[in-house]
Coordinates of C-alpha atoms and ligand atoms in Angstrom, one line a residue:
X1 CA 0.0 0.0 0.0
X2 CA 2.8 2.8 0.9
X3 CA 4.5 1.6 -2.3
X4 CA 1.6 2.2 -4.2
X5 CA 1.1 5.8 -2.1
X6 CA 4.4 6.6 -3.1
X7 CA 3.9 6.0 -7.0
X8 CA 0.8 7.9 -6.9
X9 CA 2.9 10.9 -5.1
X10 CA 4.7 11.0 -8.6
X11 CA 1.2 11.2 -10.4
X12 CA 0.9 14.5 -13.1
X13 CA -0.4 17.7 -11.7
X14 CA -3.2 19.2 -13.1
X15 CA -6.6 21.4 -12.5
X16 CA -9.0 21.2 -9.5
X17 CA -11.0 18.1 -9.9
X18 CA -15.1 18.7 -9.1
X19 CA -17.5 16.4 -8.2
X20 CA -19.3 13.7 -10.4
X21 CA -17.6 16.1 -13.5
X22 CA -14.0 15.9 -12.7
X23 CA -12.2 18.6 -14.4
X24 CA -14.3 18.6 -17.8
X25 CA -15.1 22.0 -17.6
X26 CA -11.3 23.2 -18.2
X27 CA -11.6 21.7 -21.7
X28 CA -13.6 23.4 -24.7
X29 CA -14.4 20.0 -26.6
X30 CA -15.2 22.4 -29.4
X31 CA -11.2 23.9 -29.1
X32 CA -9.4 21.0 -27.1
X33 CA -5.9 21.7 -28.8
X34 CA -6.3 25.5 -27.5
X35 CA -7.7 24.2 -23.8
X36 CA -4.8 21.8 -23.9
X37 CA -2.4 24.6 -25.0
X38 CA -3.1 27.2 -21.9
X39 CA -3.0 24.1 -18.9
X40 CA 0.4 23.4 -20.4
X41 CA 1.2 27.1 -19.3
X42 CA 0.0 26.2 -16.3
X43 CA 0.9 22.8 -15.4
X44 CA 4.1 22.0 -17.7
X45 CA 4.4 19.0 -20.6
X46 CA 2.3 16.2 -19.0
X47 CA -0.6 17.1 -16.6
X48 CA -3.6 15.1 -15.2
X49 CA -7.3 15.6 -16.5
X50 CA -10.3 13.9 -15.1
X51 CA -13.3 13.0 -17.4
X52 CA -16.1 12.2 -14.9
X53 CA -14.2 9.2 -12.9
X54 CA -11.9 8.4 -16.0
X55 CA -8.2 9.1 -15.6
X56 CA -7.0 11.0 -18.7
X57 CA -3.0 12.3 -18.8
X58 CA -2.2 14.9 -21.7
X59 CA 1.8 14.4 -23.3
X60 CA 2.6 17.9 -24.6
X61 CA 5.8 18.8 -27.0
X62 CA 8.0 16.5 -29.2
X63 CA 10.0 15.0 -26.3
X64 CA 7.1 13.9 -24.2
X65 CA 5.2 12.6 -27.1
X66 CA 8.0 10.9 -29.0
X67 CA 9.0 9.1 -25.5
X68 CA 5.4 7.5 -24.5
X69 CA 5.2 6.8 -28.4
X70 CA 8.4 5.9 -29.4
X71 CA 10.4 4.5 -26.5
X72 CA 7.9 2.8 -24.5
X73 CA 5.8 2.2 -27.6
X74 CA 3.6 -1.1 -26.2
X75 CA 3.6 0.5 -22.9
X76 CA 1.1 3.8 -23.8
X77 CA -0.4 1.2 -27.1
X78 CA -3.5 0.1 -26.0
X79 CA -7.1 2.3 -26.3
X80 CA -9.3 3.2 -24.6
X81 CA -12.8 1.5 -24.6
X82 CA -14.9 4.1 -26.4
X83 CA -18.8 2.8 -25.6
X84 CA -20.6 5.7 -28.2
X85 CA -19.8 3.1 -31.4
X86 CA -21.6 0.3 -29.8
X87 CA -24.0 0.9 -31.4
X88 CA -22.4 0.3 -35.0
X89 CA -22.0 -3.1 -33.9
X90 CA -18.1 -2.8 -32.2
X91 CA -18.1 -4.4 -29.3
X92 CA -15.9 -7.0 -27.3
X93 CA -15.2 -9.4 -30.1
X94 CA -15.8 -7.0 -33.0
X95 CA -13.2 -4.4 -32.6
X96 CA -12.0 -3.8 -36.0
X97 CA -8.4 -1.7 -35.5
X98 CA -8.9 1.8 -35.1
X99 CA -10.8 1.7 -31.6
X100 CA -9.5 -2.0 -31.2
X101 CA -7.7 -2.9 -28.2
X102 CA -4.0 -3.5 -27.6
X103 CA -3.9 -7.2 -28.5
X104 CA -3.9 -10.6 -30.9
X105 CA -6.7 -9.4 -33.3
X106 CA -5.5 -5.9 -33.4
X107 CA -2.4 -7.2 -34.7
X108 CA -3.5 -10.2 -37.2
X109 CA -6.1 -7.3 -38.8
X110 CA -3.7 -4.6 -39.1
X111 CA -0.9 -7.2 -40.2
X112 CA -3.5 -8.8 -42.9
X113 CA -4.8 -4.4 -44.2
X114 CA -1.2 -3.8 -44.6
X115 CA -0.1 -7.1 -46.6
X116 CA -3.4 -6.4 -48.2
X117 CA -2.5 -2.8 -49.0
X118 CA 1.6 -3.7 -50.2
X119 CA 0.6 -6.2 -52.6
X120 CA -2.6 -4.3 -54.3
X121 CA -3.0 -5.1 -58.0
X122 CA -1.3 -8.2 -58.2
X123 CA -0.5 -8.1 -61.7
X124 CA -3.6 -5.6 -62.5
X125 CA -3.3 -2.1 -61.8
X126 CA -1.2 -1.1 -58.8
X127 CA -2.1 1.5 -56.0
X128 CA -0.3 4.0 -57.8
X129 CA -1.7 3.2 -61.4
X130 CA -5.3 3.9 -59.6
X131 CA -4.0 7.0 -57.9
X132 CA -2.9 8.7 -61.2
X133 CA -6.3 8.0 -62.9
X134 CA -8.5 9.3 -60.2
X135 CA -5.9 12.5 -60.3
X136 CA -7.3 12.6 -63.9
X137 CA -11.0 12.4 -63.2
X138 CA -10.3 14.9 -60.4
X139 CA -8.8 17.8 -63.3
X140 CA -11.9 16.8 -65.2
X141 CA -14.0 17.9 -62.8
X142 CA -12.1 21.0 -62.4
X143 CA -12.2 21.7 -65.7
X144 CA -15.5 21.4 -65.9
X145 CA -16.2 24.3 -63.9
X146 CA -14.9 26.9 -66.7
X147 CA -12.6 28.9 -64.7
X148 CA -16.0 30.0 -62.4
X149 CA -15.5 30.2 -58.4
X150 CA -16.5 26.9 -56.3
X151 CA -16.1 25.0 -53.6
X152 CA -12.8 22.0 -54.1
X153 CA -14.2 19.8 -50.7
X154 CA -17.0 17.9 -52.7
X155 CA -14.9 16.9 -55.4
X156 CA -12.0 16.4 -53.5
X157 CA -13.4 14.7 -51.1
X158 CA -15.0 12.2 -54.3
X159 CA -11.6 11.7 -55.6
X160 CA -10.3 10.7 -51.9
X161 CA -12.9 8.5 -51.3
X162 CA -13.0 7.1 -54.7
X163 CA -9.2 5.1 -53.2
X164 CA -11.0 3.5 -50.2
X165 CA -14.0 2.6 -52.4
X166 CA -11.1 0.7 -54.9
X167 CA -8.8 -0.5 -52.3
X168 CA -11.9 -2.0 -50.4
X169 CA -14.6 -3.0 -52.7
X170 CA -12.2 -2.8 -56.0
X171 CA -14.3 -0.1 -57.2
X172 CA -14.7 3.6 -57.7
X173 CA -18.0 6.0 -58.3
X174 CA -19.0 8.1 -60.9
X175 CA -18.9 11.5 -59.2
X176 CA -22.2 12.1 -60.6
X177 CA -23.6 8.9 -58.8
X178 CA -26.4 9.5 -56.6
X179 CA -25.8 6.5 -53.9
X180 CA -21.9 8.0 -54.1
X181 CA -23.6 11.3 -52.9
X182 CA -25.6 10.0 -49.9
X183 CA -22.5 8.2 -48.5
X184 CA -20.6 11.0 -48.2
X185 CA -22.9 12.7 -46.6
X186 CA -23.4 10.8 -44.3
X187 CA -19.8 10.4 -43.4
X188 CA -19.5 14.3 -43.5
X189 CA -22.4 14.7 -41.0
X190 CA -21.0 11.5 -38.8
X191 CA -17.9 13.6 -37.8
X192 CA -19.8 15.9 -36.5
X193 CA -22.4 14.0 -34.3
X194 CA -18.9 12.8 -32.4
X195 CA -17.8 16.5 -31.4
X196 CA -18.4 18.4 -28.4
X197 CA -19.2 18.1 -24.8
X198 CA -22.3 15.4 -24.8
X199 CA -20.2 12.6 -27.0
X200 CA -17.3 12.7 -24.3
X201 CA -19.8 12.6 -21.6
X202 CA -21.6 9.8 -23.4
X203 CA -18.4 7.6 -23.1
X204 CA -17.4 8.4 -19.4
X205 CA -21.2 7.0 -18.7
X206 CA -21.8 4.2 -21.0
X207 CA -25.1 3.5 -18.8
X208 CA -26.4 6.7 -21.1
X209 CA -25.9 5.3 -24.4
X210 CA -27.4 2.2 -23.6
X211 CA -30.9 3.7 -23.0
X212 CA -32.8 2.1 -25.6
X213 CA -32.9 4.6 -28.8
X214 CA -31.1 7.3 -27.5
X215 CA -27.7 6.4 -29.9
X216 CA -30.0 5.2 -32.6
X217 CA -31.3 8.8 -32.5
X218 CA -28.3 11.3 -31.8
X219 CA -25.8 9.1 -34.0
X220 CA -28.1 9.7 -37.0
X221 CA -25.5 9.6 -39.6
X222 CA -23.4 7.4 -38.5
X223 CA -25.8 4.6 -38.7
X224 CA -27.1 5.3 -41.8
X225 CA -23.2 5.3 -42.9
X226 CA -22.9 1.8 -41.5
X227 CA -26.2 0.7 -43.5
X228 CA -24.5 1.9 -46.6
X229 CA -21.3 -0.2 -46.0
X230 CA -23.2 -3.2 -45.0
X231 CA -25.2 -2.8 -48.5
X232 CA -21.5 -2.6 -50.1
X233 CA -20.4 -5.6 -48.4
X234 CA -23.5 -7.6 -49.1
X235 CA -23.2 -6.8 -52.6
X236 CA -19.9 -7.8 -53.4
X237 CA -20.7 -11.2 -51.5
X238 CA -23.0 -11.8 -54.2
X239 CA -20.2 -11.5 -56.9
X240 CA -17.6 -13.4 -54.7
X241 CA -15.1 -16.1 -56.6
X242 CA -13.2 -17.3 -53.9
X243 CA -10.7 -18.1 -57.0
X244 CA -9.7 -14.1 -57.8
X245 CA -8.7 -11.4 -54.9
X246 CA -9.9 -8.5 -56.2
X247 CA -9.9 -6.4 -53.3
X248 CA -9.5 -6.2 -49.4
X249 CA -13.1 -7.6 -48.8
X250 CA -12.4 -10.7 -51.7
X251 CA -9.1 -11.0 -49.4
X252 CA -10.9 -10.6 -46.3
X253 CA -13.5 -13.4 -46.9
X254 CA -10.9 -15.6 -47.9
X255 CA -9.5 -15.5 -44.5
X256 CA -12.6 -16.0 -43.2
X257 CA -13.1 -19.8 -45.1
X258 CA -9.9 -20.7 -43.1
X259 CA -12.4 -21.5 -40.3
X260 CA -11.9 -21.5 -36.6
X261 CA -8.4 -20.2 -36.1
X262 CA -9.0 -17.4 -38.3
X263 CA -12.3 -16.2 -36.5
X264 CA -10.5 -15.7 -33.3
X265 CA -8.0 -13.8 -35.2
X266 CA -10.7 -11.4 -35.5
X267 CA -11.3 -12.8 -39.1
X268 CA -15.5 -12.8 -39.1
X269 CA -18.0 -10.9 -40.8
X270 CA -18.8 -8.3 -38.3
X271 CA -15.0 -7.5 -38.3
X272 CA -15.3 -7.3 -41.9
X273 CA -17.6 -4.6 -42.0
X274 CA -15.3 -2.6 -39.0
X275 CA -12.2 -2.6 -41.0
X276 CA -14.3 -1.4 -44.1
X277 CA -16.1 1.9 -42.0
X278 CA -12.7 2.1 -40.0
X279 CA -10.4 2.4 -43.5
X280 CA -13.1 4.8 -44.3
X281 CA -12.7 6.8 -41.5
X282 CA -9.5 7.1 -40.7
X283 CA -8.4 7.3 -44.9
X284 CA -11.1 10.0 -46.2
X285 CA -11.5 13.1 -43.8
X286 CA -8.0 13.4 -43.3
X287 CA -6.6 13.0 -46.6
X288 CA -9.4 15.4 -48.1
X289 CA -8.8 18.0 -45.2
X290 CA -5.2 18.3 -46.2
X291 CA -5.7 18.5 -49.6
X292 CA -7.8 21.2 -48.9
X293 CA -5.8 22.9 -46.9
X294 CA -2.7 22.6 -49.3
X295 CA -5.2 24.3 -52.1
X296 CA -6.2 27.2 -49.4
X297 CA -2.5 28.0 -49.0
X298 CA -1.4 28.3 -52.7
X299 CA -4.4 30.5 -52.8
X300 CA -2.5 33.0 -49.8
X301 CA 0.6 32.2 -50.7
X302 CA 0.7 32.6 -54.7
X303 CA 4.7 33.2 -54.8
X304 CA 4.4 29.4 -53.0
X305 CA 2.3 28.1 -55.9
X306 CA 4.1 29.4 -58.5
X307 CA 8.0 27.8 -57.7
X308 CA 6.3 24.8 -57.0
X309 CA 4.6 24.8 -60.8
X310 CA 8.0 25.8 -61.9
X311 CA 9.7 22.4 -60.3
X312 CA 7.0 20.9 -62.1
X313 CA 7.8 22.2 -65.4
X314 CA 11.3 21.4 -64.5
X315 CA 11.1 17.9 -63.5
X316 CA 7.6 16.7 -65.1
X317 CA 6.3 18.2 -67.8
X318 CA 2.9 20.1 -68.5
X319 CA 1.5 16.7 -69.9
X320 CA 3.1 13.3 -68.7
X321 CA 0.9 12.8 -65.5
X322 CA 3.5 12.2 -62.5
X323 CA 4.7 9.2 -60.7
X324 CA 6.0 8.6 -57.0
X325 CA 9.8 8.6 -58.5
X326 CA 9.3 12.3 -59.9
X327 CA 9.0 12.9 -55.4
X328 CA 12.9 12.4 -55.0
X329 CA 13.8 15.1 -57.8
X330 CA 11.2 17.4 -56.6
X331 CA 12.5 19.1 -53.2
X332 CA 10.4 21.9 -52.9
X333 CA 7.1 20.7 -53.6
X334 CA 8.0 17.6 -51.1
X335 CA 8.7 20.3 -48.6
X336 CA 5.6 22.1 -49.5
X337 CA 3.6 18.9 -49.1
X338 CA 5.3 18.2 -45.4
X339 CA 4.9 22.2 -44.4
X340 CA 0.9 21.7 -45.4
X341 CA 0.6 18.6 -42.9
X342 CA 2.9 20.3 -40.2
X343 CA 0.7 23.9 -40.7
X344 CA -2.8 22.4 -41.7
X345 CA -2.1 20.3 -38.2
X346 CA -5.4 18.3 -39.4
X347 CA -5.5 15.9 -36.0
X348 CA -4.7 18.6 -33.8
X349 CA -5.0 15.6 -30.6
X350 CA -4.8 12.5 -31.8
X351 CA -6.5 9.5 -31.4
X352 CA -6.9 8.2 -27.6
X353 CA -4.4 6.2 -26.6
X354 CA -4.4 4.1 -23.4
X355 CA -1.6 2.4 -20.9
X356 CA -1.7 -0.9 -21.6
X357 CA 0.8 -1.2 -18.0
X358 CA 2.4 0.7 -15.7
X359 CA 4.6 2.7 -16.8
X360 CA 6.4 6.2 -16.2
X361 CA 7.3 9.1 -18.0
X362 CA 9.9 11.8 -17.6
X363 CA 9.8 11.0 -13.9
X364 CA 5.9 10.9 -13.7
X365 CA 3.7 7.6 -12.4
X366 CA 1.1 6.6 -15.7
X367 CA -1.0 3.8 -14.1
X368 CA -2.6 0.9 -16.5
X369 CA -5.9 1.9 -18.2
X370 CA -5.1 5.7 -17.9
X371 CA -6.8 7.3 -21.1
X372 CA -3.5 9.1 -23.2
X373 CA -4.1 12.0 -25.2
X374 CA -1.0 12.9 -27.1
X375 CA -1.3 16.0 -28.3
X376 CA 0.5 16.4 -31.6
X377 CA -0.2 20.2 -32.4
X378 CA 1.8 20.7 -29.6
X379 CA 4.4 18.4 -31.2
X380 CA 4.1 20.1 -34.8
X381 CA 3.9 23.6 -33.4
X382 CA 6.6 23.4 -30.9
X383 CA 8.1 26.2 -30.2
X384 CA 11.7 24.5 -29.6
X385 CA 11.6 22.8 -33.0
X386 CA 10.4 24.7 -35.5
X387 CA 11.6 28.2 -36.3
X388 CA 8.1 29.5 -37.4
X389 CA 5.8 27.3 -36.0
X390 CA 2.5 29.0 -36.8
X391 CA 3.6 30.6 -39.7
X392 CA 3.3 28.8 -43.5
X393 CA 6.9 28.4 -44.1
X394 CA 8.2 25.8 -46.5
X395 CA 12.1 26.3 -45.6
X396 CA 11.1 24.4 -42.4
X397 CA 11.9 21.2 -44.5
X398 CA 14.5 22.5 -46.3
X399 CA 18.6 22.7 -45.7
X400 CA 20.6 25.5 -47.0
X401 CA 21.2 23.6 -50.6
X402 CA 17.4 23.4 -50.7
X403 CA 17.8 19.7 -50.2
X404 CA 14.6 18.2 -48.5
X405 CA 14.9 17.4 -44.8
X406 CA 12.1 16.2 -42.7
X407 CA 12.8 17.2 -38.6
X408 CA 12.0 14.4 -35.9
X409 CA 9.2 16.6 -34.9
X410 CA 7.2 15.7 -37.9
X411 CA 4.7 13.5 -36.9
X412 CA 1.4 14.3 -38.2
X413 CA 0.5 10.5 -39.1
X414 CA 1.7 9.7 -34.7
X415 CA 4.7 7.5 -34.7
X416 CA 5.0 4.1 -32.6
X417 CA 2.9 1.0 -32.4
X418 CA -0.2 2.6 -33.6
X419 CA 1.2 4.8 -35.8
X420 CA -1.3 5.3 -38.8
X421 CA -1.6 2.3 -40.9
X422 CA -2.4 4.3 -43.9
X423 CA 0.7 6.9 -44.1
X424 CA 1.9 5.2 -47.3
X425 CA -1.3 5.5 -49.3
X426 CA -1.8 8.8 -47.7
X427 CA 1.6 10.6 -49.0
X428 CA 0.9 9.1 -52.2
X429 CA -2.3 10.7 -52.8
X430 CA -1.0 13.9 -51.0
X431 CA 2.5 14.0 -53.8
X432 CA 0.1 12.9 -56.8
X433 CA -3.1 14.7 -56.4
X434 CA -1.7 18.2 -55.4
X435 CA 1.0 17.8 -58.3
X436 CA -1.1 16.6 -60.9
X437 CA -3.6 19.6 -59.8
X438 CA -0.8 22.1 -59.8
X439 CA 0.7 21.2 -63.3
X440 CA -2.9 21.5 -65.1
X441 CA -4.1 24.8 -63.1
X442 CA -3.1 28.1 -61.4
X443 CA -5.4 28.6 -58.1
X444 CA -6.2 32.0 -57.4
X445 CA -9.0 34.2 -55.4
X446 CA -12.0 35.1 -57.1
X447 CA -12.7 39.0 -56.7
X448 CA -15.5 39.2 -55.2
X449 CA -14.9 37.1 -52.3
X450 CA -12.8 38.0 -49.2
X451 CA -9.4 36.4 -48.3
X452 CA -10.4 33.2 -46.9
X453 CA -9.6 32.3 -42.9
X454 CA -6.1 30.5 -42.0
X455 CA -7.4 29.1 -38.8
X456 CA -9.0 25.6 -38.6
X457 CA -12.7 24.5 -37.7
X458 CA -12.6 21.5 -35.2
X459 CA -14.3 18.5 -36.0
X460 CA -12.5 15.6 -35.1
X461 CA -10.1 17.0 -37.8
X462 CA -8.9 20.2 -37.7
X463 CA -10.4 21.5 -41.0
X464 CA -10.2 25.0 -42.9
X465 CA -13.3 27.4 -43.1
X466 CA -15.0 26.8 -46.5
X467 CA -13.3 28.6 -49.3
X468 CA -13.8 29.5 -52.9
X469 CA -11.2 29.4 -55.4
X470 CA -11.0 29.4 -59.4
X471 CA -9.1 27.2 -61.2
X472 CA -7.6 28.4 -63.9
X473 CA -6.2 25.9 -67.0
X474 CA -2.4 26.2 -67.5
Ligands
HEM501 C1 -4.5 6.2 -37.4 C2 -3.2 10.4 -39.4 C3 -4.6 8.8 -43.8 C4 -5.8 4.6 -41.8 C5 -4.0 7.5 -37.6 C6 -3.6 8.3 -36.5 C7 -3.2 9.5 -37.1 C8 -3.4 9.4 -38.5 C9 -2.7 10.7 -36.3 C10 -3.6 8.0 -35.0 C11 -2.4 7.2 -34.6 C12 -2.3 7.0 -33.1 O1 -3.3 6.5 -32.6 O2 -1.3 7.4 -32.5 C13 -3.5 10.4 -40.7 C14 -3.3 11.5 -41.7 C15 -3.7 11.0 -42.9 C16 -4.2 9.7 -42.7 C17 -2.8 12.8 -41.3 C18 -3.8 11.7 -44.2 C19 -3.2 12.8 -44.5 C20 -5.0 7.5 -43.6 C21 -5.4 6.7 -44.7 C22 -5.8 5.5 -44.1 C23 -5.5 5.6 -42.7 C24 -5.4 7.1 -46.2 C25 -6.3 4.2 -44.8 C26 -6.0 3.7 -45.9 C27 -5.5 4.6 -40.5 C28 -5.8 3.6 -39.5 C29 -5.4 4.0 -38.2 C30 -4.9 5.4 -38.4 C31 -6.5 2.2 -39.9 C32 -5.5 3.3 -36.9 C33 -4.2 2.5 -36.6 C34 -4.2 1.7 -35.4 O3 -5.0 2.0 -34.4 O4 -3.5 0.7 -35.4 N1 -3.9 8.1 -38.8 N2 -4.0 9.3 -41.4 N3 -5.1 6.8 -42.4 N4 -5.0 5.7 -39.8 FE1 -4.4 7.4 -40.6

């Protein structure tokens, strides 16, 4: 017991706890990375918070961050249990991998989406192949906007989700397809049913959620999202050949007819359906939000957009669409890419990690089963890394020869254990969408509208204000 007393002695400071609420108030859910910002004023890098009775420790700045994640990487690896997606069916046995805990099917399903992912195409079209063509139907529909103002997230966001639709279900939408339309919106309208203050309470006391309706009714979106991918799923069983792979489902299902073994792996239909909404969710938003934000910056920053289109000329072309090997010839637009992720900051906290032991960091106690948030603005803004950390300033991953360089502190996919399984995919589609965009049009302000916001809009993702913009053919 005094041993025990002890470690707790060496537990994180942090605000005054209340009553039944715990310190919940100190946090704008609606703002956390700014709430998280001003208590590390106050109480230094890693501080206590207390979400009704659950224990929740912040990591602020590279060092703290890149220890827990890095160092003691199975040690902070786990999740926590997040009760508000019962309802979509995950559950004890049904975990697919983003919310799944620390453990044997966690690893066999992230193990299987990665193979899955490497070896894509098999002797058809590879990852890359499919990349470049959506790239193409993306200028399309730019094009066919005539050089009049709009809006880039719908079509973007098409284009982005058009990869998980062909890496999942081997096939992509016709951006004028009506079902295509309803599923991202859904998706768009999920995000936000999972923000604020009531979600967060929701899963401190489960006992809510389970009163009978209540998630059906406030998770709206989210269900009817989960409908959609159960359709998907359901129709692609009906085209199955157990003799061709043509996709991660095809591969998915084959694991499944290995029987016993490979349904405790977590191989089984309603896992199935996880890892498809999971890859959705974790591979759309994010990849559409940077795009977006790499557009709204060569829009402010034209002198920006212009040497990078110049490297392109240089090194691509104006009509050869480019590859992944054009990236190593092509510092500055690599650095542009990087200085877009570091700036655009688009998972401004992470995802909740949990203490799978005991463990201790830079001198502080972290019991098992304490909720980890690790705050990677504070890791992308730091102040001791970056020379202008809120400013857009591509040099940051440049050295003096204009040679690229990417800093330790760049961790906008997390590092560690359960470091984003997608980061491959994802700088893919960053290097060929935005170059492909940037070598067939010049992005400016149309002039009637105002110069657009730089700060974000928190959802989840840290996205920018909408924007209009007109792209104009090279
Ligand atoms: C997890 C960032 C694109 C799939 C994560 C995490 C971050 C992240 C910060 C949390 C890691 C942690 O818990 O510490 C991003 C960014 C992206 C992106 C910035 C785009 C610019 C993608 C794509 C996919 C994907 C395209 C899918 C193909 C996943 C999955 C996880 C994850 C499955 C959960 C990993 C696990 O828990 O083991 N991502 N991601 N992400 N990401 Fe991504």
């Amino acid at each position: 017991f005094m041993k025990r007393r002890k470690k707790w002695s060496r537990y994180p400071p942090g605000p005054v706890s209340l009553p039944f609420i715990g310190t919940m108030l100190s946090v704008d859910f609606h703002n956390p990375a700014h709430s998280f910002k001003q208590l590390q004023k106050k109480f230094g890098n890693i501080y206590n918070l207390q979400n009704c009775w659950t224990n929740v420790v912040v990591l602020n700045g590279y060092k703290a961050v890149k220890e827990a994640l890095v160092h003691r990487s199975e040690d902070f690896a786990d999740r926590p249990y997040l009760p508000i997606y019962e309802h979509l069916g995950y559950g004890k046995k049904s975990e697919g991998i983003v919310f799944a805990r620390y453990g044997h099917s966690w690893k066999e399903l992230r193990k299987f989406t990665l193979s899955t992912l490497r070896n894509f195409g098999m002797g058809k079209k590879s990852l890359e192949e499919r990349v470049v063509e959506e790239a193409g139907f993306l200028c399309s529909a730019f094009k066919s906007k005539e050089g009049r103002s709009f809006d880039v997230h719908v079509p973007v966001n098409k284009a982005v989700c058009n990869m998980i639709c062909t890496m999942v279900f081997g096939e992509r939408f016709d951006y004028s397809d009506e079902t295509f339309h309803k599923l991202l919106h859904f998706f768009e309208n999920s995000l936000n049913e999972e923000t604020g203050f009531f979600p967060q309470l929701l899963n401190v006391v489960p006992i809510l959620v389970r009163i009978p309706g209540l998630a059906q009714k406030i998770f709206q979106s989210q269900k009817a999202f989960m409908d959609f991918i159960d359709v998907l799923i359901d129709k692609h069983m009906e085209t199955w050949n157990p003799a061709y792979t043509r996709d991660l489902t095809d591969a998915f299902l084959k694991e499944m007819e290995k029987g016993k073994e490979a349904e405790e792996n977590g191989f089984h239909y309603n896992n199935l359906r996880l890892v498809a909404a999971d890859l959705f969710g974790a591979g759309s938003e994010t990849t559409t939000t940077t795009l977006r934000w790499a557009l709204l910056y060569m829009l402010l920053h034209p002198e920006i957009q212009s040497k990078v289109q110049a490297e392109i000329d240089k090194v691509i072309g104006r009509e050869r669409p480019p590859t992944m090997k054009d990236q190593a010839s092509m510092p500055y637009t690599n650095a542009v890419i990087h200085e877009v992720q570091r700036c655009g900051d688009i998972i401004p906290v992470g995802l909740p990690h949990m203490t799978y032991r005991d463990t201790e960091l830079q001198g502080f106690f972290i019991p098992k089963g304490t909720t980890i948030i690790t705050n990677l603005s504070s890791v992308l803004k730091d102040e001791t890394v970056w020379e202008k950390p809120n400013e857009f300033y591509p040099e940051h991953f440049l050295d003096v020869n204009g040679q690229f360089v990417k800093p330790d502190a760049f961790l906008p996919f997390s590092a560690g254990r359960r470091v984003c399984l997608g980061e491959q995919l994802a700088r893919m589609e960053l290097f060929l969408f935005f170059t492909t965009l940037l070598q067939k049009f010049t992005f400016v302000l149309p002039e009637d509208q105002p110069r657009p916001r730089e700060d974000g809009h928190f959802a989840l993702t840290n996205s920018p204000h909408p924007y209009l913009l007109q792209a104009v053919p090279r």
